[in-house]
């Protein structure tokens, strides 16, 4: 269950009282695994804080939706506001963390997620603001693309969404810290070896020797 | 001060080649009736300014104007929800002007607030640098973007009074910002109530910004439209 | 009653449905003379639209005040908002008219009202925004200073509050239009002659000859 | 998320040489209790950032900090209401940084919103040109001002819930803007109510912006303070 591993692993990064913006897909799923006793306030860039699960049929409100225009509910204590306020909040550094998907990430913490020249044309939406403004950026993605190529690159080859912003990378195979000096392996997914990670990762992993050494001894 | 008119009268404010801001967010809180009327009127060569394209999959709300090929330029931050629009952009039938979402919103705000530009760090180190002017403030690099205004803004609010004071409910998203940034502002509302019924601290957009009010779907009708859409697309 | 003349004359400029910001003093008094059947919406830069007279004792609200922090009431249909919104409204050209006092005005429609070097130091407050942003600017002031010197100058000698923005000047003695080409006398206060205006006005009055001619014939 | 603390605890967040934003407008909607406590604590060399000085005549609200000579720099748009402050400025005891009121507000907003600068036409052709950098956008001249932030913002709201969600009533003036633009944000409120009592569309400042809540005067007490002040100064 790689998908499940990623979502559960993201959830370990939630600290009590955090304001978090979650990207669509696996990041959003991670909200299902928020640890007991930890209160996390979810932000949605279209103008809401502290939203909850989707409503029951018949109980939706046409003006209460997430950034994908899907119906949500507001929790008690939640707030709604306009998008200028929302992006002031995001760009101004008030949101503690964002978790997003990516096409590529690199050693410098740069991320490509919005464009594949000649192929994927969607516009950057709010991603650039979120990646610039949120205090902590976690990228959640599969370790390799469908051809088995590493998505953790020495240097991103696709157009960047933001340069040097990523703090942590969570894949289906491992967890990395992105530090000033480069990438550090922090955790392996169950059943995955350091040797396998080394082979599947294009980027240099600063501490890979320690991990491999530990595996051998 | 605003005047209540019919949807048919309101749509006459928009002519071929007009620039039109449309409030809402990827299909949510959009002026559904006005969009239908713009589609029916067949006005051409529109520059549409909206934060993103219409509801995912295309063909509904703003997507109707895309299907009708009424748009020649799209000013936005995201078109990923409408495959028809992407096709028209790739085929160069529609010109695309992108900015990051927060920058887009500030550009519209600047247009309405009489500011000369938006100076933001967002997009530095990306292709966005080519979409703006680079400037340095206090030794740090920023991108300078020009304000955005439109001939007409068509926005959506919950209720209005006859003075054009608008009340929102839920996420007002782009609507209050766009209400400030066009020569003519048309607000589509669920309900028009008497002066005083919307109290001074419930007013999200004061009537000073609004030129015309039109009666949209009632709240119950609109809720129904969205419930059906959400059920059909497996979101509810 | 020169003061009364000015306030009454200002009120003639109010058109139905106008949004107007009135400076303190005589401009504010002019609201007492709004013509019957004309609805004027008063804006206050600290964040209110459609305010009314001061409340009765015991009925004031500590958070409902004008730009001078004096108690006011909100009329039915009135709105309150923050100052960022208020100045977006003002600077963005949404307010139809402002009426302000001045130390000096000149032929080019420039106005000095915020500073007398070495004497008056208050800061410009919202005056520069109002003068720049409001669609129509009316200056209401005494024609001369306390020494009898013309306050309508060829060129302002005091630091400007705004350059080339004034549309109309209403004094205790006359009313002027400020056009591209210069100053035009539009009206004389009761009992005042064109000759007197010519003598009391430093600025060139483009049409003063016509007025003098009419007086002689 | 916010934490409720006492006024005495809150004032410890402000130290000698701190920069402090104070919400309100020329005496209206200011955090009265916090100002009293700052005055009592005798913190020195403060940079005070507020849209204008205190209530006309001086000596009350912010004017107490002036009387105490606790301020070394004043960042504002207007000092005309406080003769004591003007005297200290003329005597060079207090450094003055002025900008036009709308520009001041945008500078604070930019500070809180992560924008790099404010670009405005206001002040062109006046002495204000010397207070900013001149830039040209689209062939038109503008003034570029830097954002303003503070170490601590002390703001005033009507009610709060324990999450720090703030509700305003009447003119909120500078309070919601300043709530975004400081490292530490302290909100003084009339009343602290339970979560949920302030509904999602009544929240003027979401709790994400607020660090500490303090119980100010009750609404009734505060109304009394202002009635007395207004009656004493012949305004009511």
Tab-separated table of N, CA, C and O in Angstrom, chain C residues 153-200:
chain	number	residue	atom	x	y	z
C	153	UNK	N	-4.005	81.635	-5.454
C	153	UNK	CA	-2.710	82.132	-5.918
C	153	UNK	C	-2.474	81.791	-7.382
C	153	UNK	O	-3.103	80.902	-7.940
C	154	UNK	N	-1.521	82.522	-7.974
C	154	UNK	CA	-1.036	82.121	-9.294
C	154	UNK	C	-0.389	80.746	-9.182
C	154	UNK	O	-0.588	79.871	-10.019
C	155	UNK	N	0.393	80.616	-8.131
C	155	UNK	CA	1.036	79.323	-7.879
C	155	UNK	C	1.142	79.178	-6.365
C	155	UNK	O	1.582	80.120	-5.693
C	156	UNK	N	0.743	78.041	-5.845
C	156	UNK	CA	0.800	77.849	-4.397
C	156	UNK	C	2.233	78.053	-3.895
C	156	UNK	O	3.195	77.631	-4.547
C	157	UNK	N	2.353	78.707	-2.750
C	157	UNK	CA	3.680	78.932	-2.168
C	157	UNK	C	3.975	77.891	-1.075
C	157	UNK	O	5.129	77.656	-0.754
C	158	UNK	N	2.932	77.309	-0.522
C	158	UNK	CA	3.103	76.296	0.536
C	158	UNK	C	3.248	74.906	-0.084
C	158	UNK	O	2.882	74.697	-1.242
C	159	UNK	N	3.774	73.956	0.678
C	159	UNK	CA	3.897	72.579	0.167
C	159	UNK	C	2.534	72.050	-0.290
C	159	UNK	O	1.538	72.189	0.426
C	160	UNK	N	2.519	71.465	-1.472
C	160	UNK	CA	1.254	70.982	-2.041
C	160	UNK	C	0.722	69.742	-1.318
C	160	UNK	O	1.486	68.928	-0.816
C	161	UNK	N	-0.590	69.636	-1.324
C	161	UNK	CA	-1.231	68.388	-0.915
C	161	UNK	C	-1.503	67.539	-2.162
C	161	UNK	O	-1.451	66.316	-2.119
C	162	UNK	N	-1.793	68.215	-3.278
C	162	UNK	CA	-1.949	67.520	-4.557
C	162	UNK	C	-1.817	68.540	-5.681
C	162	UNK	O	-2.158	69.714	-5.508
C	163	UNK	N	-1.317	68.076	-6.796
C	163	UNK	CA	-1.077	68.953	-7.948
C	163	UNK	C	-2.164	68.764	-8.995
C	163	UNK	O	-2.452	67.644	-9.409
C	164	UNK	N	-2.780	69.884	-9.407
C	164	UNK	CA	-3.708	69.855	-10.531
C	164	UNK	C	-4.943	69.003	-10.351
C	164	UNK	O	-5.345	68.298	-11.277
C	165	UNK	N	-5.568	69.058	-9.200
C	165	UNK	CA	-6.722	68.187	-8.945
C	165	UNK	C	-8.031	68.928	-8.687
C	165	UNK	O	-9.104	68.336	-8.777
C	166	UNK	N	-7.953	70.223	-8.392
C	166	UNK	CA	-9.153	70.939	-7.953
C	166	UNK	C	-10.069	71.263	-9.144
C	166	UNK	O	-9.609	71.716	-10.189
C	167	UNK	N	-11.363	71.004	-8.980
C	167	UNK	CA	-12.345	71.271	-10.031
C	167	UNK	C	-13.126	72.555	-9.770
C	167	UNK	O	-13.561	73.207	-10.704
C	168	UNK	N	-13.324	72.877	-8.508
C	168	UNK	CA	-14.148	74.033	-8.157
C	168	UNK	C	-13.659	74.641	-6.849
C	168	UNK	O	-13.211	73.920	-5.960
C	169	UNK	N	-13.737	75.968	-6.778
C	169	UNK	CA	-13.381	76.659	-5.542
C	169	UNK	C	-14.595	77.445	-5.078
C	169	UNK	O	-15.163	78.225	-5.851
C	170	UNK	N	-14.982	77.221	-3.851
C	170	UNK	CA	-16.097	77.981	-3.272
C	170	UNK	C	-15.547	78.765	-2.080
C	170	UNK	O	-15.039	78.171	-1.126
C	171	UNK	N	-15.610	80.085	-2.183
C	171	UNK	CA	-15.153	80.914	-1.058
C	171	UNK	C	-16.346	81.688	-0.497
C	171	UNK	O	-17.477	81.548	-0.985
C	172	UNK	N	-16.091	82.509	0.498
C	172	UNK	CA	-17.146	83.341	1.061
C	172	UNK	C	-17.543	84.464	0.103
C	172	UNK	O	-18.522	85.169	0.332
C	173	UNK	N	-16.781	84.632	-0.982
C	173	UNK	CA	-17.040	85.740	-1.897
C	173	UNK	C	-17.433	85.318	-3.309
C	173	UNK	O	-18.036	86.104	-4.049
C	174	UNK	N	-17.040	84.113	-3.724
C	174	UNK	CA	-17.289	83.732	-5.113
C	174	UNK	C	-17.110	82.234	-5.317
C	174	UNK	O	-16.624	81.518	-4.432
C	175	UNK	N	-17.526	81.814	-6.518
C	175	UNK	CA	-17.349	80.416	-6.924
C	175	UNK	C	-16.575	80.406	-8.241
C	175	UNK	O	-16.879	81.180	-9.157
C	176	UNK	N	-15.580	79.538	-8.333
C	176	UNK	CA	-14.753	79.424	-9.539
C	176	UNK	C	-14.759	77.983	-10.046
C	176	UNK	O	-14.756	77.040	-9.263
C	177	UNK	N	-14.742	77.879	-11.379
C	177	UNK	CA	-14.433	76.586	-11.999
C	177	UNK	C	-12.946	76.580	-12.302
C	177	UNK	O	-12.404	77.600	-12.744
C	178	UNK	N	-12.302	75.443	-12.080
C	178	UNK	CA	-10.902	75.317	-12.490
C	178	UNK	C	-10.866	74.443	-13.736
C	178	UNK	O	-11.194	73.259	-13.677
C	179	UNK	N	-10.536	75.086	-14.877
C	179	UNK	CA	-10.500	74.355	-16.140
C	179	UNK	C	-9.047	74.168	-16.566
C	179	UNK	O	-8.128	74.672	-15.926
C	180	UNK	N	-8.883	73.444	-17.632
C	180	UNK	CA	-7.543	73.214	-18.198
C	180	UNK	C	-6.833	74.557	-18.404
C	180	UNK	O	-5.675	74.719	-18.026
C	181	UNK	N	-7.574	75.522	-18.964
C	181	UNK	CA	-6.977	76.821	-19.336
C	181	UNK	C	-6.763	77.738	-18.139
C	181	UNK	O	-6.007	78.700	-18.215
C	182	UNK	N	-7.427	77.473	-17.036
C	182	UNK	CA	-7.265	78.335	-15.869
C	182	UNK	C	-8.560	78.490	-15.099
C	182	UNK	O	-9.491	77.683	-15.223
C	183	UNK	N	-8.619	79.575	-14.347
C	183	UNK	CA	-9.720	79.824	-13.418
C	183	UNK	C	-10.850	80.620	-14.072
C	183	UNK	O	-10.600	81.640	-14.726
C	184	UNK	N	-12.075	80.185	-13.881
C	184	UNK	CA	-13.228	80.908	-14.405
C	184	UNK	C	-14.174	81.273	-13.265
C	184	UNK	O	-14.584	80.380	-12.511
C	185	UNK	N	-14.494	82.548	-13.154
C	185	UNK	CA	-15.468	82.985	-12.156
C	185	UNK	C	-16.851	82.500	-12.574
C	185	UNK	O	-17.261	82.698	-13.724
C	186	UNK	N	-17.545	81.864	-11.657
C	186	UNK	CA	-18.849	81.317	-12.018
C	186	UNK	C	-19.984	82.033	-11.304
C	186	UNK	O	-21.093	82.129	-11.815
C	187	UNK	N	-19.700	82.526	-10.122
C	187	UNK	CA	-20.776	83.088	-9.312
C	187	UNK	C	-20.173	84.032	-8.282
C	187	UNK	O	-19.067	83.811	-7.804
C	188	UNK	N	-20.919	85.089	-7.958
C	188	UNK	CA	-20.486	85.999	-6.898
C	188	UNK	C	-21.393	85.804	-5.690
C	188	UNK	O	-22.600	85.596	-5.840
C	189	UNK	N	-20.817	85.864	-4.499
C	189	UNK	CA	-21.638	85.815	-3.291
C	189	UNK	C	-22.470	87.097	-3.242
C	189	UNK	O	-22.100	88.121	-3.822
C	190	UNK	N	-23.620	87.066	-2.544
C	190	UNK	CA	-24.482	88.248	-2.483
C	190	UNK	C	-23.693	89.476	-2.021
C	190	UNK	O	-22.958	89.414	-1.032
C	191	UNK	N	-23.839	90.576	-2.777
C	191	UNK	CA	-23.207	91.829	-2.373
C	191	UNK	C	-21.759	91.987	-2.799
C	191	UNK	O	-21.139	93.008	-2.548
C	192	UNK	N	-21.202	90.969	-3.441
C	192	UNK	CA	-19.799	91.042	-3.868
C	192	UNK	C	-19.749	91.425	-5.348
C	192	UNK	O	-20.568	90.973	-6.139
C	193	UNK	N	-18.815	92.286	-5.711
C	193	UNK	CA	-18.686	92.693	-7.116
C	193	UNK	C	-17.492	92.002	-7.764
C	193	UNK	O	-16.561	91.567	-7.090
C	194	UNK	N	-17.541	91.946	-9.085
C	194	UNK	CA	-16.439	91.364	-9.855
C	194	UNK	C	-15.163	92.162	-9.619
C	194	UNK	O	-14.069	91.597	-9.526
C	195	UNK	N	-15.305	93.446	-9.519
C	195	UNK	CA	-14.136	94.302	-9.285
C	195	UNK	C	-13.453	93.937	-7.969
C	195	UNK	O	-12.220	93.851	-7.887
C	196	UNK	N	-14.282	93.708	-6.971
C	196	UNK	CA	-13.758	93.307	-5.662
C	196	UNK	C	-13.017	91.970	-5.764
C	196	UNK	O	-11.935	91.800	-5.206
C	197	UNK	N	-13.611	91.032	-6.488
C	197	UNK	CA	-12.990	89.708	-6.671
C	197	UNK	C	-11.652	89.852	-7.387
C	197	UNK	O	-10.654	89.247	-7.002
C	198	UNK	N	-11.650	90.690	-8.418
C	198	UNK	CA	-10.410	90.890	-9.182
C	198	UNK	C	-9.315	91.380	-8.250
C	198	UNK	O	-8.177	90.914	-8.284
C	199	UNK	N	-9.712	92.304	-7.395
C	199	UNK	CA	-8.740	92.914	-6.483
C	199	UNK	C	-8.270	91.943	-5.402
C	199	UNK	O	-7.107	91.963	-4.989
C	200	UNK	N	-9.156	91.053	-4.975
C	200	UNK	CA	-8.838	90.136	-3.869
C	200	UNK	C	-8.236	88.811	-4.315
C	200	UNK	O	-7.957	87.945	-3.496
